[in-house]
PDB file of C-alpha atoms (C1' of nucleotides) in Angstrom:
ATOM      1  CA  MET A 176       7.429  -9.890  -4.509  1.00 44.00           C
ATOM      2  CA  ALA A 177      10.647 -11.431  -4.904  1.00 43.00           C
ATOM      3  CA  ARG A 178      10.504 -15.302  -3.893  1.00 50.00           C
ATOM      4  CA  PRO A 179      10.548 -18.121  -6.549  1.00 51.00           C
ATOM      5  CA  SER A 180       7.007 -18.577  -8.135  1.00 52.00           C
ATOM      6  CA  THR A 181       4.674 -18.657  -6.306  1.00 59.00           C
ATOM      7  CA  THR A 182       0.947 -20.498  -7.247  1.00 66.00           C
ATOM      8  CA  ALA A 183       4.811 -22.902  -7.403  1.00 82.00           C
ATOM      9  CA  ASP A 184       2.147 -24.688  -3.916  1.00 94.00           C
ATOM     10  CA  ALA A 185      -1.186 -25.952  -2.747  1.00 96.00           C
ATOM     11  CA  PHE A 186      -1.747 -23.897  -0.780  1.00 97.00           C
ATOM     12  CA  HIS A 187      -1.625 -20.967  -3.257  1.00 96.00           C
ATOM     13  CA  ALA A 188      -2.647 -22.650  -6.710  1.00 96.00           C
ATOM     14  CA  ILE A 189      -5.735 -23.340  -4.430  1.00 97.00           C
ATOM     15  CA  ALA A 190      -6.235 -19.952  -2.992  1.00 96.00           C
ATOM     16  CA  GLU A 191      -7.745 -18.984  -6.556  1.00 95.00           C
ATOM     17  CA  PRO A 192     -11.791 -19.495  -6.356  1.00 96.00           C
ATOM     18  CA  ARG A 193     -12.060 -21.034  -9.982  1.00 96.00           C
ATOM     19  CA  ARG A 194      -9.204 -23.229  -9.387  1.00 97.00           C
ATOM     20  CA  ARG A 195     -11.007 -24.443  -6.088  1.00 97.00           C
ATOM     21  CA  GLN A 196     -13.748 -25.004  -8.277  1.00 97.00           C
ATOM     22  CA  ILE A 197     -11.963 -27.303 -10.754  1.00 98.00           C
ATOM     23  CA  LEU A 198     -10.811 -28.992  -8.041  1.00 97.00           C
ATOM     24  CA  GLY A 199     -14.261 -29.166  -6.673  1.00 97.00           C
ATOM     25  CA  LEU A 200     -15.167 -30.464 -10.001  1.00 97.00           C
ATOM     26  CA  LEU A 201     -12.700 -33.207 -10.051  1.00 97.00           C
ATOM     27  CA  ALA A 202     -13.725 -34.837  -6.778  1.00 96.00           C
ATOM     28  CA  THR A 203     -16.273 -36.185  -8.538  1.00 94.00           C
ATOM     29  CA  ALA A 204     -15.883 -37.230 -11.934  1.00 96.00           C
ATOM     30  CA  GLU A 205     -12.748 -37.529 -14.170  1.00 97.00           C
ATOM     31  CA  LEU A 206     -13.278 -34.276 -16.829  1.00 98.00           C
ATOM     32  CA  PRO A 207     -12.212 -33.493 -20.447  1.00 98.00           C
ATOM     33  CA  VAL A 208     -11.215 -29.678 -20.773  1.00 98.00           C
ATOM     34  CA  ASN A 209     -14.324 -28.898 -22.112  1.00 97.00           C
ATOM     35  CA  ASP A 210     -16.851 -29.954 -19.545  1.00 97.00           C
ATOM     36  CA  LEU A 211     -14.999 -27.428 -17.037  1.00 98.00           C
ATOM     37  CA  VAL A 212     -15.527 -25.167 -19.310  1.00 97.00           C
ATOM     38  CA  THR A 213     -18.875 -25.479 -19.616  1.00 97.00           C
ATOM     39  CA  ALA A 214     -19.185 -25.400 -15.518  1.00 96.00           C
ATOM     40  CA  LEU A 215     -17.296 -22.566 -15.150  1.00 96.00           C
ATOM     41  CA  ASP A 216     -18.188 -20.299 -18.246  1.00 96.00           C
ATOM     42  CA  ILE A 217     -15.450 -18.676 -18.368  1.00 96.00           C
ATOM     43  CA  PRO A 218     -12.915 -19.319 -21.337  1.00 97.00           C
ATOM     44  CA  GLN A 219     -11.877 -22.480 -22.718  1.00 97.00           C
ATOM     45  CA  PRO A 220      -7.807 -20.628 -21.980  1.00 97.00           C
ATOM     46  CA  GLN A 221      -8.272 -19.681 -18.598  1.00 97.00           C
ATOM     47  CA  VAL A 222      -9.777 -22.831 -18.243  1.00 98.00           C
ATOM     48  CA  SER A 223      -6.941 -24.215 -19.147  1.00 98.00           C
ATOM     49  CA  LYS A 224      -4.500 -22.237 -17.126  1.00 97.00           C
ATOM     50  CA  HIS A 225      -5.508 -22.545 -14.119  1.00 97.00           C
ATOM     51  CA  LEU A 226      -5.515 -26.174 -15.245  1.00 98.00           C
ATOM     52  CA  ARG A 227      -1.530 -25.677 -15.950  1.00 97.00           C
ATOM     53  CA  VAL A 228      -1.117 -24.593 -12.298  1.00 97.00           C
ATOM     54  CA  LEU A 229      -2.633 -27.130 -10.773  1.00 97.00           C
ATOM     55  CA  ARG A 230      -1.446 -29.796 -13.092  1.00 96.00           C
ATOM     56  CA  GLU A 231       2.421 -28.373 -12.468  1.00 95.00           C
ATOM     57  CA  VAL A 232       1.429 -28.563  -8.314  1.00 95.00           C
ATOM     58  CA  GLY A 233       0.181 -32.161  -8.475  1.00 96.00           C
ATOM     59  CA  LEU A 234      -2.978 -31.334  -7.366  1.00 97.00           C
ATOM     60  CA  VAL A 235      -4.485 -32.569 -10.093  1.00 97.00           C
ATOM     61  CA  ALA A 236      -4.043 -35.311 -13.490  1.00 97.00           C
ATOM     62  CA  VAL A 237      -3.937 -36.170 -16.251  1.00 97.00           C
ATOM     63  CA  ARG A 238      -5.001 -38.732 -18.666  1.00 95.00           C
ATOM     64  CA  GLY A 239      -5.695 -38.212 -23.007  1.00 93.00           C
ATOM     65  CA  ALA A 240      -8.543 -39.799 -24.209  1.00 92.00           C
ATOM     66  CA  GLY A 241      -8.582 -38.921 -27.576  1.00 93.00           C
ATOM     67  CA  GLN A 242      -8.454 -35.737 -28.522  1.00 94.00           C
ATOM     68  CA  GLN A 243      -8.979 -34.450 -25.760  1.00 96.00           C
ATOM     69  CA  ARG A 244      -7.725 -33.902 -22.286  1.00 97.00           C
ATOM     70  CA  LEU A 245      -9.581 -35.688 -19.222  1.00 98.00           C
ATOM     71  CA  TYR A 246      -8.152 -33.956 -16.195  1.00 98.00           C
ATOM     72  CA  ARG A 247      -8.851 -36.408 -12.576  1.00 97.00           C
ATOM     73  CA  LEU A 248      -8.169 -35.016  -9.247  1.00 96.00           C
ATOM     74  CA  SER A 249      -5.007 -36.373  -7.368  1.00 94.00           C
ATOM     75  CA  PRO A 250      -5.643 -35.258  -4.090  1.00 93.00           C
ATOM     76  CA  ALA A 251      -2.533 -35.820  -2.105  1.00 93.00           C
ATOM     77  CA  LYS A 252      -1.276 -32.285  -2.628  1.00 94.00           C
ATOM     78  CA  LEU A 253      -4.313 -31.469  -0.297  1.00 95.00           C
ATOM     79  CA  LYS A 254      -3.095 -33.330   2.726  1.00 95.00           C
ATOM     80  CA  PRO A 255      -0.819 -30.673   4.025  1.00 95.00           C
ATOM     81  CA  VAL A 256      -3.513 -27.943   3.492  1.00 96.00           C
ATOM     82  CA  HIS A 257      -6.090 -30.162   4.908  1.00 96.00           C
ATOM     83  CA  ASP A 258      -3.247 -31.513   8.413  1.00 95.00           C
ATOM     84  CA  TRP A 259      -2.627 -27.269   8.970  1.00 96.00           C
ATOM     85  CA  VAL A 260      -5.948 -26.219   8.969  1.00 96.00           C
ATOM     86  CA  LYS A 261      -6.929 -29.523  10.616  1.00 94.00           C
ATOM     87  CA  GLY A 262      -4.190 -27.895  13.335  1.00 94.00           C
ATOM     88  CA  PHE A 263      -6.938 -25.173  14.441  1.00 95.00           C
ATOM     89  CA  GLU A 264      -9.674 -27.335  14.326  1.00 93.00           C
ATOM     90  CA  ARG A 265     -10.274 -27.496  18.383  1.00 92.00           C
ATOM     91  CA  PHE A 266     -11.030 -23.381  17.856  1.00 91.00           C
ATOM     92  CA  TRP A 267     -13.933 -24.110  16.665  1.00 80.00           C
ATOM     93  CA  ALA A 268     -15.196 -26.849  18.312  1.00 74.00           C
ATOM     94  CA  GLU A 269     -16.294 -25.567  20.987  1.00 62.00           C
ATOM     95  CA  SER A 270     -16.319 -26.882  24.876  1.00 50.00           C
ATOM     96  CA  PHE A 271     -13.054 -25.732  24.155  1.00 51.00           C
ATOM     97  CA  ASP A 272     -13.826 -24.122  27.635  1.00 51.00           C
ATOM     98  CA  ARG A 273     -15.330 -21.457  27.529  1.00 51.00           C
ATOM     99  CA  LEU A 274     -13.110 -20.670  24.244  1.00 52.00           C
ATOM    100  CA  GLY A 275     -15.828 -21.090  21.581  1.00 49.00           C
ATOM    101  CA  GLU A 276     -17.565 -18.671  22.683  1.00 53.00           C
ATOM    102  CA  TYR A 277     -15.819 -15.774  23.597  1.00 51.00           C
ATOM    103  CA  LEU A 278     -14.069 -16.699  19.320  1.00 50.00           C
ATOM    104  CA  ALA A 279     -17.762 -15.846  18.964  1.00 52.00           C
ATOM    105  CA  ASP A 280     -17.194 -12.579  20.137  1.00 51.00           C
ATOM    106  CA  LEU A 281     -14.780 -10.986  18.584  1.00 50.00           C
ATOM    107  CA  GLN A 282     -15.979 -12.044  15.121  1.00 53.00           C
ATOM    108  CA  ALA A 283     -19.304 -10.573  16.214  1.00 47.00           C
ATOM    109  CA  GLY A 284     -17.336  -7.246  16.419  1.00 42.00           C
ATOM    110  CA  GLN A 285     -15.726  -5.611  19.799  1.00 39.00           C
ATOM    111  CA  PRO A 286     -15.705  -7.309  22.245  1.00 36.00           C
ATOM    112  CA  GLY A 287     -15.988  -4.855  24.977  1.00 30.00           C
ATOM    113  CA  ALA A 288     -14.020  -6.368  27.237  1.00 30.00           C
ATOM    114  CA  ASP A 289     -10.701  -6.022  24.920  1.00 30.00           C
ATOM    115  CA  THR A 290      -7.934  -2.737  26.340  1.00 31.00           C
ATOM    116  CA  PRO A 291      -9.238  -0.686  23.452  1.00 31.00           C
ATOM    117  CA  PRO A 292      -5.456  -0.820  21.000  1.00 35.00           C
ATOM    118  CA  HIS A 293      -3.911   2.035  19.658  1.00 41.00           C
ATOM    119  CA  LYS A 294      -5.624   4.431  17.659  1.00 40.00           C
ATOM    120  CA  THR A 295      -5.086   1.903  14.614  1.00 36.00           C
ATOM    121  CA  GLU A 296      -8.263   0.984  15.731  1.00 37.00           C
ATOM    122  CA  GLY A 297     -10.544  -1.407  13.644  1.00 35.00           C
ATOM    123  CA  GLU A 298      -9.745  -4.363  15.354  1.00 42.00           C
ATOM    124  CA  SER A 299      -9.844  -8.363  13.536  1.00 39.00           C
ATOM    125  CA  GLU A 300     -12.283  -7.959  10.607  1.00 36.00           C
TER     126      GLU A 300
ATOM    127  CA  MET B  89      -5.333  -9.726 -12.942  1.00 43.00           C
ATOM    128  CA  ALA B  90      -8.149  -7.675 -13.174  1.00 42.00           C
ATOM    129  CA  ARG B  91     -10.295  -9.022 -10.579  1.00 48.00           C
ATOM    130  CA  PRO B  92     -10.623  -7.194  -6.616  1.00 49.00           C
ATOM    131  CA  SER B  93      -8.164  -7.836  -3.401  1.00 48.00           C
ATOM    132  CA  THR B  94      -6.682 -10.647  -3.459  1.00 56.00           C
ATOM    133  CA  THR B  95      -5.558 -11.848   0.413  1.00 65.00           C
ATOM    134  CA  ALA B  96      -9.053 -10.851   1.144  1.00 82.00           C
ATOM    135  CA  ASP B  97      -9.754 -13.675   2.553  1.00 93.00           C
ATOM    136  CA  ALA B  98      -8.132 -16.677   4.176  1.00 96.00           C
ATOM    137  CA  PHE B  99      -7.487 -18.459   1.308  1.00 97.00           C
ATOM    138  CA  HIS B 100      -4.711 -15.864   0.179  1.00 96.00           C
ATOM    139  CA  ALA B 101      -4.232 -15.019   3.403  1.00 96.00           C
ATOM    140  CA  ILE B 102      -3.213 -18.267   4.441  1.00 97.00           C
ATOM    141  CA  ALA B 103      -0.932 -18.739   1.348  1.00 96.00           C
ATOM    142  CA  GLU B 104       2.154 -16.940   1.770  1.00 95.00           C
ATOM    143  CA  PRO B 105       4.309 -19.627   4.617  1.00 95.00           C
ATOM    144  CA  ARG B 106       5.389 -16.688   6.889  1.00 96.00           C
ATOM    145  CA  ARG B 107       1.122 -16.202   7.838  1.00 97.00           C
ATOM    146  CA  ARG B 108       1.066 -19.522   8.440  1.00 97.00           C
ATOM    147  CA  GLN B 109       3.224 -19.449  11.111  1.00 97.00           C
ATOM    148  CA  ILE B 110       2.184 -16.041  12.270  1.00 98.00           C
ATOM    149  CA  LEU B 111      -0.775 -18.349  13.150  1.00 97.00           C
ATOM    150  CA  GLY B 112       0.903 -21.299  14.327  1.00 97.00           C
ATOM    151  CA  LEU B 113       2.487 -19.210  16.981  1.00 97.00           C
ATOM    152  CA  LEU B 114      -1.027 -17.665  18.018  1.00 97.00           C
ATOM    153  CA  ALA B 115      -2.547 -21.090  17.916  1.00 96.00           C
ATOM    154  CA  THR B 116      -0.285 -20.754  21.277  1.00 94.00           C
ATOM    155  CA  ALA B 117      -1.124 -17.640  22.504  1.00 96.00           C
ATOM    156  CA  GLU B 118      -1.381 -14.134  22.200  1.00 97.00           C
ATOM    157  CA  LEU B 119       2.021 -12.347  21.640  1.00 97.00           C
ATOM    158  CA  PRO B 120       3.785  -9.226  21.554  1.00 98.00           C
ATOM    159  CA  VAL B 121       4.624  -8.104  17.545  1.00 98.00           C
ATOM    160  CA  ASN B 122       8.568  -7.736  18.832  1.00 97.00           C
ATOM    161  CA  ASP B 123       8.239 -12.254  19.949  1.00 97.00           C
ATOM    162  CA  LEU B 124       6.535 -12.809  16.041  1.00 97.00           C
ATOM    163  CA  VAL B 125       9.696 -11.206  14.730  1.00 97.00           C
ATOM    164  CA  THR B 126      12.263 -12.876  17.513  1.00 96.00           C
ATOM    165  CA  ALA B 127      10.367 -16.707  16.031  1.00 96.00           C
ATOM    166  CA  LEU B 128      10.681 -15.193  12.647  1.00 96.00           C
ATOM    167  CA  ASP B 129      14.010 -14.475  12.433  1.00 96.00           C
ATOM    168  CA  ILE B 130      12.393 -11.496   9.864  1.00 96.00           C
ATOM    169  CA  PRO B 131      12.110  -7.758  10.073  1.00 97.00           C
ATOM    170  CA  GLN B 132       9.414  -6.211  11.320  1.00 97.00           C
ATOM    171  CA  PRO B 133       8.040  -3.804   9.097  1.00 97.00           C
ATOM    172  CA  GLN B 134       7.030  -7.202   7.225  1.00 97.00           C
ATOM    173  CA  VAL B 135       5.998  -9.024  10.433  1.00 98.00           C
ATOM    174  CA  SER B 136       3.565  -5.804  10.478  1.00 97.00           C
ATOM    175  CA  LYS B 137       2.604  -6.546   7.090  1.00 97.00           C
ATOM    176  CA  HIS B 138       1.728  -9.707   7.459  1.00 97.00           C
ATOM    177  CA  LEU B 139      -0.442  -9.148  10.403  1.00 98.00           C
ATOM    178  CA  ARG B 140      -1.619  -6.319   8.964  1.00 97.00           C
ATOM    179  CA  VAL B 141      -2.956  -8.831   6.051  1.00 96.00           C
ATOM    180  CA  LEU B 142      -4.399 -11.135   8.934  1.00 97.00           C
ATOM    181  CA  ARG B 143      -6.372  -8.413  10.719  1.00 96.00           C
ATOM    182  CA  GLU B 144      -7.675  -7.677   7.417  1.00 95.00           C
ATOM    183  CA  VAL B 145      -9.302 -10.728   5.963  1.00 95.00           C
ATOM    184  CA  GLY B 146     -10.072 -11.344  10.106  1.00 96.00           C
ATOM    185  CA  LEU B 147      -7.982 -13.889  11.055  1.00 97.00           C
ATOM    186  CA  VAL B 148      -6.151 -12.141  14.194  1.00 97.00           C
ATOM    187  CA  ALA B 149      -7.678  -9.226  16.336  1.00 96.00           C
ATOM    188  CA  VAL B 150      -5.367  -6.986  18.421  1.00 96.00           C
ATOM    189  CA  ARG B 151      -5.369  -5.278  21.921  1.00 94.00           C
ATOM    190  CA  GLY B 152      -3.147  -2.372  23.040  1.00 92.00           C
ATOM    191  CA  ALA B 153      -0.664  -3.446  26.246  1.00 91.00           C
ATOM    192  CA  GLY B 154       0.979  -1.014  27.155  1.00 92.00           C
ATOM    193  CA  GLN B 155       3.233   0.127  23.732  1.00 93.00           C
ATOM    194  CA  GLN B 156       2.538  -3.445  22.565  1.00 96.00           C
ATOM    195  CA  ARG B 157      -0.140  -5.434  19.362  1.00 97.00           C
ATOM    196  CA  LEU B 158      -0.680  -7.797  21.248  1.00 98.00           C
ATOM    197  CA  TYR B 159      -1.983 -10.279  18.630  1.00 98.00           C
ATOM    198  CA  ARG B 160      -4.234 -13.349  19.135  1.00 97.00           C
ATOM    199  CA  LEU B 161      -5.665 -16.405  17.051  1.00 96.00           C
ATOM    200  CA  SER B 162      -9.288 -15.172  15.468  1.00 94.00           C
ATOM    201  CA  PRO B 163     -10.564 -18.363  14.380  1.00 93.00           C
ATOM    202  CA  ALA B 164     -13.090 -18.552  12.470  1.00 93.00           C
ATOM    203  CA  LYS B 165     -12.142 -17.199   9.723  1.00 94.00           C
ATOM    204  CA  LEU B 166     -10.496 -20.718   9.172  1.00 95.00           C
ATOM    205  CA  LYS B 167     -12.991 -22.789   9.415  1.00 95.00           C
ATOM    206  CA  PRO B 168     -14.190 -22.046   5.814  1.00 95.00           C
ATOM    207  CA  VAL B 169     -10.681 -23.115   5.126  1.00 96.00           C
ATOM    208  CA  HIS B 170     -11.168 -26.045   6.533  1.00 96.00           C
ATOM    209  CA  ASP B 171     -14.425 -27.337   5.830  1.00 95.00           C
ATOM    210  CA  TRP B 172     -13.023 -26.839   1.562  1.00 96.00           C
ATOM    211  CA  VAL B 173     -10.244 -28.721   2.575  1.00 96.00           C
ATOM    212  CA  LYS B 174     -12.432 -31.765   4.558  1.00 94.00           C
ATOM    213  CA  GLY B 175     -14.666 -32.413   1.594  1.00 94.00           C
ATOM    214  CA  PHE B 176     -11.362 -34.227   0.208  1.00 95.00           C
ATOM    215  CA  GLU B 177     -10.238 -36.099   3.081  1.00 93.00           C
ATOM    216  CA  ARG B 178     -12.185 -39.095   1.800  1.00 92.00           C
ATOM    217  CA  PHE B 179      -9.692 -38.847  -1.368  1.00 91.00           C
ATOM    218  CA  TRP B 180      -6.376 -39.507   1.362  1.00 80.00           C
ATOM    219  CA  ALA B 181      -8.675 -42.159   3.895  1.00 74.00           C
ATOM    220  CA  GLU B 182      -7.579 -44.911   2.322  1.00 62.00           C
ATOM    221  CA  SER B 183     -10.054 -48.118   1.862  1.00 51.00           C
ATOM    222  CA  PHE B 184     -12.485 -45.412  -0.180  1.00 51.00           C
ATOM    223  CA  ASP B 185     -12.838 -48.672  -3.348  1.00 51.00           C
ATOM    224  CA  ARG B 186      -8.715 -49.605  -3.945  1.00 51.00           C
ATOM    225  CA  LEU B 187      -9.906 -46.007  -4.732  1.00 52.00           C
ATOM    226  CA  GLY B 188      -6.280 -44.708  -1.704  1.00 48.00           C
ATOM    227  CA  GLU B 189      -4.256 -47.708  -4.011  1.00 53.00           C
ATOM    228  CA  TYR B 190      -4.691 -46.311  -7.233  1.00 51.00           C
ATOM    229  CA  LEU B 191      -4.258 -42.102  -6.274  1.00 50.00           C
ATOM    230  CA  ALA B 192      -0.808 -44.202  -5.131  1.00 51.00           C
ATOM    231  CA  ASP B 193      -0.346 -44.729  -8.285  1.00 51.00           C
ATOM    232  CA  LEU B 194      -1.646 -41.808  -9.532  1.00 49.00           C
ATOM    233  CA  GLN B 195       0.897 -39.701  -7.217  1.00 52.00           C
ATOM    234  CA  ALA B 196       4.122 -42.167  -7.523  1.00 47.00           C
ATOM    235  CA  GLY B 197       4.043 -41.689 -11.607  1.00 42.00           C
ATOM    236  CA  GLN B 198       3.075 -42.489 -14.455  1.00 37.00           C
ATOM    237  CA  PRO B 199      -0.232 -44.965 -13.932  1.00 36.00           C
ATOM    238  CA  GLY B 200       1.234 -47.710 -16.938  1.00 29.00           C
ATOM    239  CA  ALA B 201      -2.768 -48.404 -17.309  1.00 30.00           C
ATOM    240  CA  ASP B 202      -2.998 -44.645 -18.712  1.00 30.00           C
ATOM    241  CA  THR B 203      -3.542 -43.965 -22.021  1.00 31.00           C
ATOM    242  CA  PRO B 204      -0.790 -41.826 -22.914  1.00 30.00           C
ATOM    243  CA  PRO B 205      -1.611 -38.398 -22.882  1.00 33.00           C
ATOM    244  CA  HIS B 206      -1.176 -36.080 -25.559  1.00 40.00           C
ATOM    245  CA  LYS B 207       3.028 -35.109 -26.737  1.00 39.00           C
ATOM    246  CA  THR B 208       2.735 -32.259 -23.473  1.00 35.00           C
ATOM    247  CA  GLU B 209       3.238 -35.358 -21.661  1.00 36.00           C
ATOM    248  CA  GLY B 210       4.192 -34.396 -18.470  1.00 34.00           C
ATOM    249  CA  GLU B 211       1.412 -35.802 -16.192  1.00 41.00           C
ATOM    250  CA  SER B 212       0.589 -34.761 -12.571  1.00 39.00           C
ATOM    251  CA  GLU B 213       3.276 -33.640  -9.872  1.00 36.00           C
TER     252      GLU B 213
ATOM    253  C1'  DT C 294      -3.752 -34.004 -46.895  1.00 53.06           C
ATOM    254  C1'  DT C 295      -7.766 -30.725 -45.498  1.00 53.06           C
ATOM    255  C1'  DG C 296     -10.926 -29.177 -42.108  1.00 53.06           C
ATOM    256  C1'  DA C 297     -13.219 -29.718 -37.799  1.00 53.06           C
ATOM    257  C1'  DT C 298     -12.468 -30.333 -32.654  1.00 53.06           C
ATOM    258  C1'  DA C 299     -10.647 -29.887 -28.101  1.00 53.06           C
ATOM    259  C1'  DT C 300      -7.079 -27.894 -25.333  1.00 53.06           C
ATOM    260  C1'  DA C 301      -2.545 -24.775 -24.782  1.00 53.06           C
ATOM    261  C1'  DT C 302       0.217 -21.860 -25.394  1.00 53.06           C
ATOM    262  C1'  DT C 303       1.837 -16.562 -26.811  1.00 53.06           C
ATOM    263  C1'  DC C 304       1.652 -12.297 -25.870  1.00 53.06           C
ATOM    264  C1'  DC C 305      -0.121  -7.896 -23.925  1.00 53.06           C
ATOM    265  C1'  DC C 306      -2.315  -5.465 -19.761  1.00 53.06           C
ATOM    266  C1'  DG C 307      -3.099  -3.708 -15.629  1.00 53.06           C
ATOM    267  C1'  DA C 308      -3.653  -4.877 -10.741  1.00 53.06           C
ATOM    268  C1'  DT C 309      -1.042  -5.720  -6.204  1.00 53.06           C
ATOM    269  C1'  DA C 310       1.809  -8.478  -3.158  1.00 53.06           C
ATOM    270  C1'  DT C 311       6.387  -9.084  -0.760  1.00 53.06           C
ATOM    271  C1'  DG C 312      11.096  -7.774   0.227  1.00 53.06           C
ATOM    272  C1'  DG C 313      14.029  -3.485   1.760  1.00 53.06           C
ATOM    273  C1'  DA C 314      15.119   0.627   3.680  1.00 53.06           C
ATOM    274  C1'  DA C 315      13.453   4.847   6.016  1.00 53.06           C
ATOM    275  C1'  DT C 316       9.869   6.358   8.074  1.00 53.06           C
ATOM    276  C1'  DA C 317       5.860   8.053  10.762  1.00 53.06           C
ATOM    277  C1'  DT C 318       2.939   6.861  14.732  1.00 53.06           C
ATOM    278  C1'  DT C 319       2.419   5.285  19.866  1.00 53.06           C
ATOM    279  C1'  DA C 320       3.005   4.554  24.568  1.00 53.06           C
ATOM    280  C1'  DT C 321       5.574   4.532  28.259  1.00 53.06           C
ATOM    281  C1'  DC C 322       9.164   6.831  30.752  1.00 53.06           C
ATOM    282  C1'  DG C 323      12.253  10.177  33.728  1.00 53.06           C
TER     283       DG C 323
ATOM    284  C1'  DC D 119       9.013  17.735  27.063  1.00 53.06           C
ATOM    285  C1'  DG D 120      12.688  14.960  25.314  1.00 53.06           C
ATOM    286  C1'  DA D 121      14.426  10.468  24.996  1.00 53.06           C
ATOM    287  C1'  DT D 122      12.616   5.535  24.475  1.00 53.06           C
ATOM    288  C1'  DA D 123      10.745   1.436  22.687  1.00 53.06           C
ATOM    289  C1'  DA D 124       6.702  -0.682  20.474  1.00 53.06           C
ATOM    290  C1'  DT D 125       4.694  -0.755  15.944  1.00 53.06           C
ATOM    291  C1'  DA D 126       2.869   0.371  11.753  1.00 53.06           C
ATOM    292  C1'  DT D 127       3.263   3.357   7.118  1.00 53.06           C
ATOM    293  C1'  DT D 128       4.969   4.604   3.103  1.00 53.06           C
ATOM    294  C1'  DC D 129       7.251   4.809  -1.388  1.00 53.06           C
ATOM    295  C1'  DC D 130      10.751   2.040  -4.093  1.00 53.06           C
ATOM    296  C1'  DA D 131      11.261  -2.162  -7.159  1.00 53.06           C
ATOM    297  C1'  DT D 132      10.754  -5.975  -9.008  1.00 53.06           C
ATOM    298  C1'  DA D 133       8.157 -10.343  -9.376  1.00 53.06           C
ATOM    299  C1'  DT D 134       3.501 -13.211 -11.340  1.00 53.06           C
ATOM    300  C1'  DC D 135      -0.405 -13.150 -10.993  1.00 53.06           C
ATOM    301  C1'  DG D 136      -4.299 -13.700 -14.193  1.00 53.06           C
ATOM    302  C1'  DG D 137      -7.758 -12.123 -17.425  1.00 53.06           C
ATOM    303  C1'  DG D 138      -8.971 -11.839 -22.953  1.00 53.06           C
ATOM    304  C1'  DA D 139      -7.530 -12.421 -27.531  1.00 53.06           C
ATOM    305  C1'  DA D 140      -5.371 -14.465 -31.062  1.00 53.06           C
ATOM    306  C1'  DT D 141      -2.913 -18.394 -32.390  1.00 53.06           C
ATOM    307  C1'  DA D 142      -0.644 -22.356 -31.999  1.00 53.06           C
ATOM    308  C1'  DT D 143      -1.005 -27.722 -31.560  1.00 53.06           C
ATOM    309  C1'  DA D 144      -2.908 -32.330 -31.435  1.00 53.06           C
ATOM    310  C1'  DT D 145      -6.171 -35.706 -32.495  1.00 53.06           C
ATOM    311  C1'  DC D 146      -9.590 -37.508 -34.932  1.00 53.06           C
ATOM    312  C1'  DA D 147     -12.071 -38.322 -39.980  1.00 53.06           C
ATOM    313  C1'  DA D 148     -12.810 -37.672 -44.089  1.00 53.06           C
TER     314       DA D 148
END
DNA sequence: TTGATATATTCCCGATATGGAATATTATCG
DNA sequence: CGATAATATTCCATATCGGGAATATATCAA
């Protein structure tokens, strides 16, 4: 890799399972770090680090409350992601011709109707 | 990092802008690598490498056609992503109480109603 | 001030992604 | 078979991530 940051955008930020978990938790309520630590059951420093990434990307916002820091969701930055995937909605919305069925096949395994590719066979998933 | 693979899942796979671009192009039509190279205007090996990641994650499928390899979208694996972000839809759907307005403020900058945090100020985005 | 609690940051490390360049592989054609 | 087109893989180098552990910083209480 030689490009600028990486986790510098929402897409990268949510690639981390833990961060998605955090966002999920914050979607419910504004929470202090400690609650997240308890919920995630991972070392506090890690939580703080994940929160930092999320903060820098703008997916969460903080607010000091005494000696605690309450994190809340700041979902705006999630919209681009939503918008992007939404563009593919129709593909699994079935009844898009018989595309749904077709794609199901593809996922299932070797379609059989497909022309056998190179030798590097291995197809999709 | 010490966890298993990384780009091993759809979330990581789509974190790459180029890969999103590829998926976008394949959403339109089944395409040979070369067309992608032309469209993306990046070295062919890079395209192949991105395609490999997408293939391994199951986001695209291939089919040999002569000396070409036609890549097509295999969107099923994108659904989990869609489902996940969809859970946050309501947040920017406005009229969720006056949450919309509230969040807009948060994104805008310092709410003003917020208790000044630590010193590590820097808030959200 | 000292101590306790809550959270953030730093340092070290192994893993790995990604770009670039070169090369290998596969298939078609003559 | 030899040449060429299309695509994949490998090697190298660099950067960053993300975990672990230790430590720093901030806030509150006494």
